[in-house]
Amino acid sequence: MTDETIGIVGAGIVGLATGREIALRRPGTRVVVFEKEQQVSLHQTGHNSGVVHAGIYYTPGSLKADLCVRGVSLLREYCQDRALPYQEIGKLVVAVREDELGRMENLYERARNNHVPDLRRISRDEIRELEPHAGGIAALHSPRTAITDYPAIAREFAQDITGSGGEVKLGFPVTGITNVPGGIEVASGQQRVRVDRLVLCAGLHSDSVARLAQDRREPKIIPFRGEYMLLKPDRTHLVRGLIYPVPDPRYPFLGVHFTPRVDGTVEVGPNAVLALAREGYRLGRISPRDLLGLAAYPGSWRMAAQHWRTGVKEYRGSLSTAAFMKDAGQYVPGVGAKDVVRGGAGVRAQALDRDGTLVDDFRIHQVGRITAVRNAPSPAATASMAIAEHIVTAVFDA
Ligand SMILES: Cc1cc2nc3c(=O)[nH]c(=O)nc-3n(C[C@H](O)[C@H](O)[C@H](O)COP(=O)(O)OP(=O)(O)OC[C@H]3O[C@@H](n4cnc5c(N)ncnc54)[C@H](O)[C@@H]3O)c2cc1C
């Protein structure tokens, strides 16, 4: 039993899973989650693809690989237990050109090292058996890849926290974090709350919130908008499961894919467009402050120098539905601009190092009494319960 108060900044799925895990594992601890919005999971958690990744892509031995695979089993069990949506609709990672076969083979080896269950290489004919309307010359089939409803899971986590005597303080934008004797004072304007320890899970604002806590400047968060198209209702029958491209290994993004949702709609996306505001859900949304921050960071220029061609291509897809659907059409031939309407968008919080490297792995570190989650991009929703376990084991039980 402890009688500590642990604060969490951010009521996305990572913060809420962590708060829940602390409440479960450390009886007597009071958890207080500070969230700037009036509801939970309004940012990345509420604007993602809803996929429970099986662990195919991630470097063996990385936090992403280990916590994704562990996260799947925890999440599956939790969804079953709470009657939340969890549908194993399966996924194809499809090669459409000969020159992709080597990369597909590398992915297969990675996935085997990560112990992705039941993954198989399949032929052109087997692709058509699973997905009669798909293109491609070969594929990886991951039958256990699932879809779920992350905002519903996040709300359930929040209820677990309040049910154990904790609190989720909505409308509490954290503006100050100060070390005081034996603890930390968390401020929002004139309001002050004292906690014994603090975990920062601020998503798109994880660098600026970390700086309030005197943590190091790097890595900086770069917002990448992911825009979706929606298949028109009379075209959704063309897709049964998840259909993904073989990803470009230079990027942490998986490429535009076909994603059935638990509500029966089918999304095509997301692309990855550099957003001009951290919460830039629309093309025209610009934050001068965020833009200045981007321009002042050497890593942004180094990244731009390396990847400007891809950036231009992504902007073209953002401006033109036909350009957006040109690549996607290779995976389900015949599907084009006429078959979709514009859907929503999410913004990814992608950490960028000073040397222009997009940080691939999850990054979590300790600054005194504060644990800072500095990079938790995809598959952090899948891995959320395992990230929470990792934080509690590594930090609190140490
Ligand atoms: C387009 C897109 C598609 C994706 N697809 C998938 C997928 O299919 N599967 C998967 O596993 N992952 C996916 N991801 C990644 C996944 O959504 C994120 O990794 C995950 O949601 C991160 O959760 P989080 O809690 O760290 O961040 P968030 O959900 O962004 O939560 C951070 C919270 O912190 C709050 N906050 C920030 N600053 C402050 C402050 N100063 N004071 C108080 N509160 C603050 C914010 O308001 C927010 O609620 C996708 C992401 C995007 C954007």
XYZ file of C-alpha atoms and ligand atoms in Angstrom:
451
model
C 0.000 0.000 0.000
C 1.186 3.526 -0.776
C -0.459 6.846 -0.067
C 1.111 8.711 -2.944
C -0.609 10.949 -5.438
C 0.605 10.377 -8.987
C -0.220 12.935 -11.657
C -0.499 12.208 -15.357
C -0.510 14.960 -17.988
C -2.688 13.979 -20.962
C -5.871 11.921 -21.193
C -5.046 10.153 -24.424
C -4.839 6.382 -24.450
C -1.229 6.307 -23.180
C -1.879 8.583 -20.204
C -5.119 6.836 -19.279
C -3.635 3.322 -19.620
C -0.750 4.445 -17.390
C -3.076 5.957 -14.804
C -5.147 2.784 -14.762
C -2.091 0.549 -14.401
C -0.770 2.622 -11.492
C -4.150 2.478 -9.742
C -4.256 -1.331 -10.230
C -0.679 -2.134 -9.321
C -0.172 0.313 -6.457
C -3.172 0.115 -4.161
C -3.657 3.223 -2.076
C -2.141 5.460 -4.761
C -4.392 8.265 -5.941
C -4.164 9.004 -9.655
C -4.980 12.459 -11.030
C -5.024 12.925 -14.811
C -4.748 16.512 -16.103
C -6.308 17.083 -19.536
C -6.572 20.402 -21.320
C -9.637 19.456 -23.374
C -13.204 19.003 -22.110
C -13.193 15.313 -23.006
C -10.690 12.460 -23.151
C -8.973 11.155 -26.319
C -9.697 14.199 -28.453
C -6.365 14.169 -30.297
C -4.331 11.231 -31.693
C -6.345 8.611 -29.802
C -9.570 9.901 -31.307
C -8.231 10.391 -34.835
C -6.417 7.202 -35.729
C -7.032 4.204 -37.977
C -8.329 1.949 -35.205
C -5.951 -0.878 -36.109
C -4.521 -3.275 -33.537
C -1.128 -3.909 -35.107
C 0.334 -7.388 -34.780
C 3.991 -6.233 -34.638
C 5.137 -6.853 -38.227
C 7.151 -3.723 -38.887
C 9.231 -2.967 -35.832
C 12.960 -3.524 -35.278
C 13.323 -6.698 -33.201
C 14.298 -5.894 -29.628
C 12.992 -2.307 -29.848
C 10.414 -1.028 -27.380
C 7.960 -0.747 -30.282
C 8.357 -4.431 -31.158
C 8.179 -5.751 -27.604
C 5.421 -3.465 -26.338
C 3.294 -3.837 -29.474
C 3.220 -7.638 -29.287
C 2.580 -7.598 -25.530
C 0.031 -4.802 -25.971
C -2.042 -6.855 -28.418
C -2.667 -9.658 -25.942
C -3.478 -7.237 -23.119
C -5.812 -5.217 -25.335
C -7.590 -8.279 -26.747
C -8.265 -9.597 -23.264
C -9.409 -6.184 -22.000
C -11.808 -5.721 -24.926
C -13.263 -9.197 -24.397
C -13.646 -8.565 -20.685
C -15.404 -5.200 -21.187
C -17.393 -6.149 -24.308
C -15.579 -3.528 -26.395
C -15.219 -3.979 -30.177
C -12.291 -6.181 -31.220
C -12.532 -7.759 -34.662
C -9.714 -9.902 -36.073
C -10.396 -9.054 -39.701
C -6.825 -9.763 -40.809
C -4.392 -7.802 -42.884
C -2.546 -8.119 -46.172
C 0.742 -6.316 -46.809
C 0.728 -6.370 -50.592
C 3.639 -6.139 -53.035
C 2.502 -4.743 -56.379
C 5.925 -4.690 -58.080
C 8.802 -7.182 -58.323
C 11.215 -4.719 -56.702
C 9.104 -4.769 -53.504
C 9.538 -8.493 -52.954
C 12.908 -8.138 -51.191
C 11.482 -5.575 -48.769
C 8.469 -7.820 -48.200
C 10.803 -10.691 -47.363
C 12.676 -8.463 -44.874
C 9.364 -7.625 -43.228
C 8.531 -11.313 -43.011
C 11.822 -11.984 -41.198
C 11.219 -9.069 -38.835
C 7.737 -10.265 -38.082
C 9.026 -13.783 -37.346
C 11.615 -12.350 -34.964
C 8.834 -10.397 -33.281
C 6.727 -13.571 -32.941
C 3.797 -12.200 -34.924
C 1.281 -15.044 -34.745
C 0.142 -17.017 -37.827
C 1.837 -14.748 -40.377
C 2.178 -16.329 -43.841
C 3.569 -15.364 -47.225
C 0.861 -15.799 -49.834
C 0.691 -15.879 -53.625
C -1.281 -13.817 -56.128
C -4.055 -16.456 -56.195
C -4.305 -16.605 -52.421
C -4.603 -12.792 -52.320
C -7.647 -13.046 -54.608
C -9.208 -15.754 -52.415
C -9.012 -13.466 -49.396
C -9.662 -10.195 -51.212
C -11.325 -10.813 -54.581
C -10.915 -7.172 -55.652
C -7.300 -6.639 -54.551
C -4.317 -6.351 -56.853
C -0.748 -7.407 -56.108
C 1.705 -10.152 -56.969
C 2.439 -11.494 -53.469
C 1.600 -10.567 -49.901
C 2.057 -11.211 -46.231
C -1.133 -12.278 -44.505
C -1.563 -11.506 -40.803
C -4.909 -13.051 -39.836
C -4.723 -11.783 -36.226
C -4.447 -8.086 -37.060
C -7.602 -6.513 -35.669
C -9.659 -3.344 -35.565
C -11.091 -1.712 -32.493
C -12.516 1.525 -31.084
C -9.681 3.324 -29.271
C -11.758 6.249 -27.945
C -14.150 3.715 -26.341
C -11.185 1.919 -24.740
C -9.796 5.248 -23.497
C -13.159 6.133 -21.926
C -13.219 2.734 -20.197
C -9.690 3.315 -18.841
C -10.851 6.702 -17.508
C -13.733 4.989 -15.707
C -11.317 2.473 -14.189
C -9.287 5.396 -12.817
C -12.259 7.207 -11.328
C -13.667 3.872 -10.073
C -10.499 3.346 -8.053
C -10.789 6.735 -6.361
C -8.747 8.700 -8.913
C -9.733 11.750 -10.886
C -9.638 12.908 -14.503
C -9.484 16.698 -14.404
C -10.817 17.935 -17.753
C -10.331 21.511 -18.919
C -7.000 21.666 -17.047
C -4.272 22.824 -19.455
C -1.023 22.340 -17.577
C 0.959 25.601 -17.749
C 3.525 25.058 -15.008
C 5.442 22.161 -13.453
C 7.605 23.033 -10.429
C 9.695 20.845 -8.159
C 8.774 21.515 -4.518
C 10.201 19.749 -1.449
C 9.176 16.077 -1.641
C 6.975 16.491 -4.701
C 5.853 18.470 -7.732
C 3.375 21.278 -8.145
C 1.281 21.139 -11.291
C -0.290 24.452 -12.302
C -2.995 25.540 -14.692
C -3.184 29.338 -14.508
C -3.889 30.097 -10.852
C -4.897 26.523 -9.949
C -2.238 24.393 -8.234
C -2.217 20.636 -7.471
C 0.576 18.932 -5.546
C 1.558 15.409 -6.586
C 4.342 13.076 -5.475
C 5.310 12.046 -8.989
C 4.274 12.942 -12.502
C 4.066 11.141 -15.856
C 3.962 13.266 -19.026
C 1.891 11.783 -21.877
C 1.073 14.960 -23.787
C 1.167 13.615 -27.368
C 1.487 16.519 -29.803
C 2.689 18.757 -26.958
C 5.090 16.322 -25.337
C 8.156 18.470 -26.055
C 6.662 21.725 -24.767
C 5.193 20.077 -21.655
C 8.563 18.369 -21.027
C 10.232 21.764 -21.163
C 7.894 23.031 -18.435
C 9.445 20.221 -16.371
C 13.016 21.367 -17.221
C 13.546 18.289 -19.404
C 15.893 18.486 -22.396
C 14.757 20.254 -25.585
C 15.229 17.336 -27.939
C 13.531 15.579 -29.532
C 11.103 18.124 -30.946
C 7.607 17.108 -31.996
C 6.824 17.532 -35.679
C 3.124 17.283 -36.523
C 2.304 15.129 -39.559
C -1.308 15.317 -40.671
C -2.813 12.055 -41.885
C -5.801 12.641 -44.163
C -8.374 10.003 -45.003
C -10.776 9.372 -47.853
C -13.912 7.312 -47.230
C -15.104 4.696 -49.704
C -18.632 5.516 -50.815
C -21.150 3.148 -49.149
C -21.826 1.278 -52.417
C -18.062 0.518 -52.775
C -17.271 -0.765 -49.268
C -17.973 -4.351 -50.374
C -14.731 -4.210 -52.413
C -12.644 -4.537 -49.247
C -12.983 -7.280 -46.613
C -9.931 -6.831 -44.389
C -7.012 -4.429 -44.035
C -4.960 -3.887 -47.207
C -1.559 -2.203 -46.783
C 1.346 -1.453 -49.106
C 4.888 -2.637 -48.411
C 6.119 0.441 -46.505
C 9.054 2.624 -47.452
C 11.681 1.737 -44.809
C 12.932 5.359 -44.720
C 9.763 6.461 -42.925
C 7.972 5.458 -39.736
C 4.618 5.736 -41.591
C 2.957 2.710 -43.140
C 1.633 4.197 -46.381
C -1.933 4.834 -47.520
C -4.012 1.731 -46.798
C -7.588 0.438 -46.906
C -9.037 0.220 -43.408
C -12.464 -1.154 -42.538
C -13.722 0.504 -39.337
C -15.814 -1.057 -36.595
C -18.750 1.146 -37.709
C -18.783 -0.516 -41.166
C -17.180 2.344 -43.106
C -13.928 1.861 -45.049
C -11.195 4.491 -44.925
C -8.403 5.011 -47.417
C -5.384 6.710 -45.849
C -3.731 8.250 -43.993
C -1.160 10.179 -46.008
C 1.580 12.048 -44.113
C 1.649 15.796 -44.742
C 3.784 18.151 -42.653
C 1.182 20.140 -40.681
C 1.687 23.837 -40.073
C 0.128 23.618 -36.606
C 0.347 20.950 -33.911
C -3.409 20.573 -34.009
C -3.602 21.293 -37.729
C -6.447 18.982 -38.684
C -7.220 21.071 -41.771
C -4.949 22.076 -44.629
C -5.380 25.815 -44.043
C -4.738 25.704 -40.293
C -1.507 27.539 -39.487
C -0.090 28.351 -36.061
C 2.569 31.091 -36.321
C 4.001 29.931 -32.994
C 4.347 26.294 -34.087
C 5.714 27.397 -37.439
C 8.387 29.566 -35.788
C 9.310 26.659 -33.531
C 9.705 24.426 -36.598
C 11.795 26.993 -38.446
C 14.092 27.591 -35.458
C 14.933 23.882 -35.031
C 17.938 22.667 -37.031
C 16.441 19.169 -37.263
C 13.516 20.528 -39.369
C 15.861 21.843 -42.060
C 17.908 18.664 -42.103
C 14.731 16.614 -42.424
C 13.476 18.899 -45.216
C 16.776 18.559 -47.096
C 16.539 14.767 -46.976
C 12.851 14.251 -47.634
C 11.523 17.241 -49.612
C 10.588 15.105 -52.646
C 8.340 12.864 -50.570
C 6.929 15.986 -48.907
C 5.940 17.508 -52.251
C 4.272 14.236 -53.325
C 2.280 14.077 -50.084
C 1.109 17.705 -50.528
C 0.007 16.895 -54.075
C -2.138 14.038 -52.713
C -3.523 16.356 -50.068
C -4.650 18.889 -52.689
C -5.973 16.452 -55.289
C -8.211 13.440 -54.645
C -7.085 11.917 -57.960
C -3.417 12.145 -56.897
C -4.287 10.723 -53.468
C -6.070 7.740 -55.022
C -3.470 7.074 -57.741
C -1.245 4.942 -55.482
C -4.130 3.474 -53.490
C -5.713 2.278 -56.747
C -2.858 -0.201 -57.245
C -4.043 -2.185 -54.242
C -7.709 -2.318 -55.217
C -7.644 -1.793 -59.014
C -10.582 0.133 -60.340
C -11.029 2.167 -57.169
C -10.325 5.820 -57.877
C -11.348 9.371 -57.107
C -14.964 8.719 -58.163
C -15.362 6.065 -55.438
C -14.413 8.160 -52.419
C -15.384 11.236 -50.481
C -13.072 13.220 -48.249
C -13.029 11.896 -44.686
C -11.444 13.152 -41.492
C -7.824 13.637 -40.503
C -5.536 12.998 -37.570
C -2.234 14.609 -36.643
C 0.674 12.370 -35.637
C 3.106 13.523 -32.977
C 6.401 12.452 -34.522
C 9.590 13.171 -32.599
C 12.511 14.583 -34.560
C 16.116 14.609 -33.373
C 18.387 17.616 -33.874
C 20.245 15.831 -36.690
C 17.015 15.529 -38.715
C 16.328 11.856 -37.847
C 12.694 10.890 -37.369
C 12.782 9.021 -34.056
C 11.638 5.503 -34.752
C 11.274 3.892 -31.353
C 9.152 4.882 -28.390
C 11.151 7.206 -26.188
C 10.466 7.356 -22.465
C 12.857 8.697 -19.847
C 13.112 9.878 -16.288
C 13.869 13.379 -14.973
C 13.897 13.209 -11.184
C 10.335 12.486 -10.075
C 8.998 12.930 -13.581
C 8.621 10.294 -16.313
C 8.470 11.849 -19.767
C 6.974 9.989 -22.734
C 8.714 11.873 -25.550
C 7.783 9.727 -28.564
C 4.696 7.522 -28.687
C 3.592 7.332 -32.327
C 1.873 4.349 -33.942
C 1.571 1.602 -32.686
C 1.273 3.306 -29.293
C -2.511 2.861 -29.196
C -2.050 -0.895 -29.747
C 0.795 -0.927 -27.230
C -0.828 1.418 -24.696
C -1.435 -1.173 -21.959
C 2.081 -2.566 -22.388
C 3.594 0.952 -22.341
C 1.743 1.449 -19.058
C 3.152 -1.827 -17.680
C 6.630 -0.790 -18.817
C 6.405 2.605 -17.102
C 5.109 1.163 -13.851
C 7.686 -1.661 -13.798
C 10.660 0.406 -14.909
C 9.913 3.499 -12.908
C 7.617 2.867 -10.014
C 8.548 -0.702 -9.062
C 12.300 -0.136 -9.522
C -3.689 9.391 -38.388
C -3.231 8.450 -37.317
C -3.419 7.074 -37.469
C -2.975 6.196 -36.490
N -3.299 4.866 -36.569
C -2.982 4.041 -35.539
C -3.429 2.698 -35.532
O -4.170 2.271 -36.410
N -3.038 1.893 -34.512
C -2.234 2.346 -33.498
O -1.879 1.569 -32.610
N -1.836 3.635 -33.456
C -2.209 4.487 -34.434
N -1.856 5.803 -34.383
C -1.037 6.271 -33.268
C -1.851 6.433 -31.987
O -3.077 7.066 -32.226
C -1.024 7.237 -31.000
O 0.254 6.660 -30.908
C -1.662 7.267 -29.612
O -3.010 7.668 -29.687
C -0.878 8.184 -28.716
O -1.610 8.361 -27.538
P -1.202 9.510 -26.534
O -2.030 9.332 -25.323
O 0.289 9.510 -26.390
O -1.526 10.878 -27.304
P -2.892 11.678 -27.514
O -4.017 10.781 -27.818
O -2.590 12.731 -28.508
O -3.164 12.312 -26.092
C -2.354 13.351 -25.560
C -3.267 14.183 -24.668
O -2.486 15.154 -23.960
C -3.278 16.316 -23.837
N -2.402 17.456 -23.536
C -1.430 17.966 -24.330
N -0.864 19.037 -23.721
C -1.471 19.191 -22.529
C -1.338 20.129 -21.449
N -0.444 21.133 -21.478
N -2.142 19.990 -20.369
C -3.058 18.995 -20.312
N -3.253 18.093 -21.306
C -2.467 18.187 -22.400
C -3.966 16.419 -25.184
O -5.085 17.262 -25.155
C -4.302 14.964 -25.452
O -5.596 14.631 -24.986
C -2.290 6.703 -35.344
C -2.125 8.087 -35.180
C -2.616 8.957 -36.140
C -2.510 10.430 -35.915
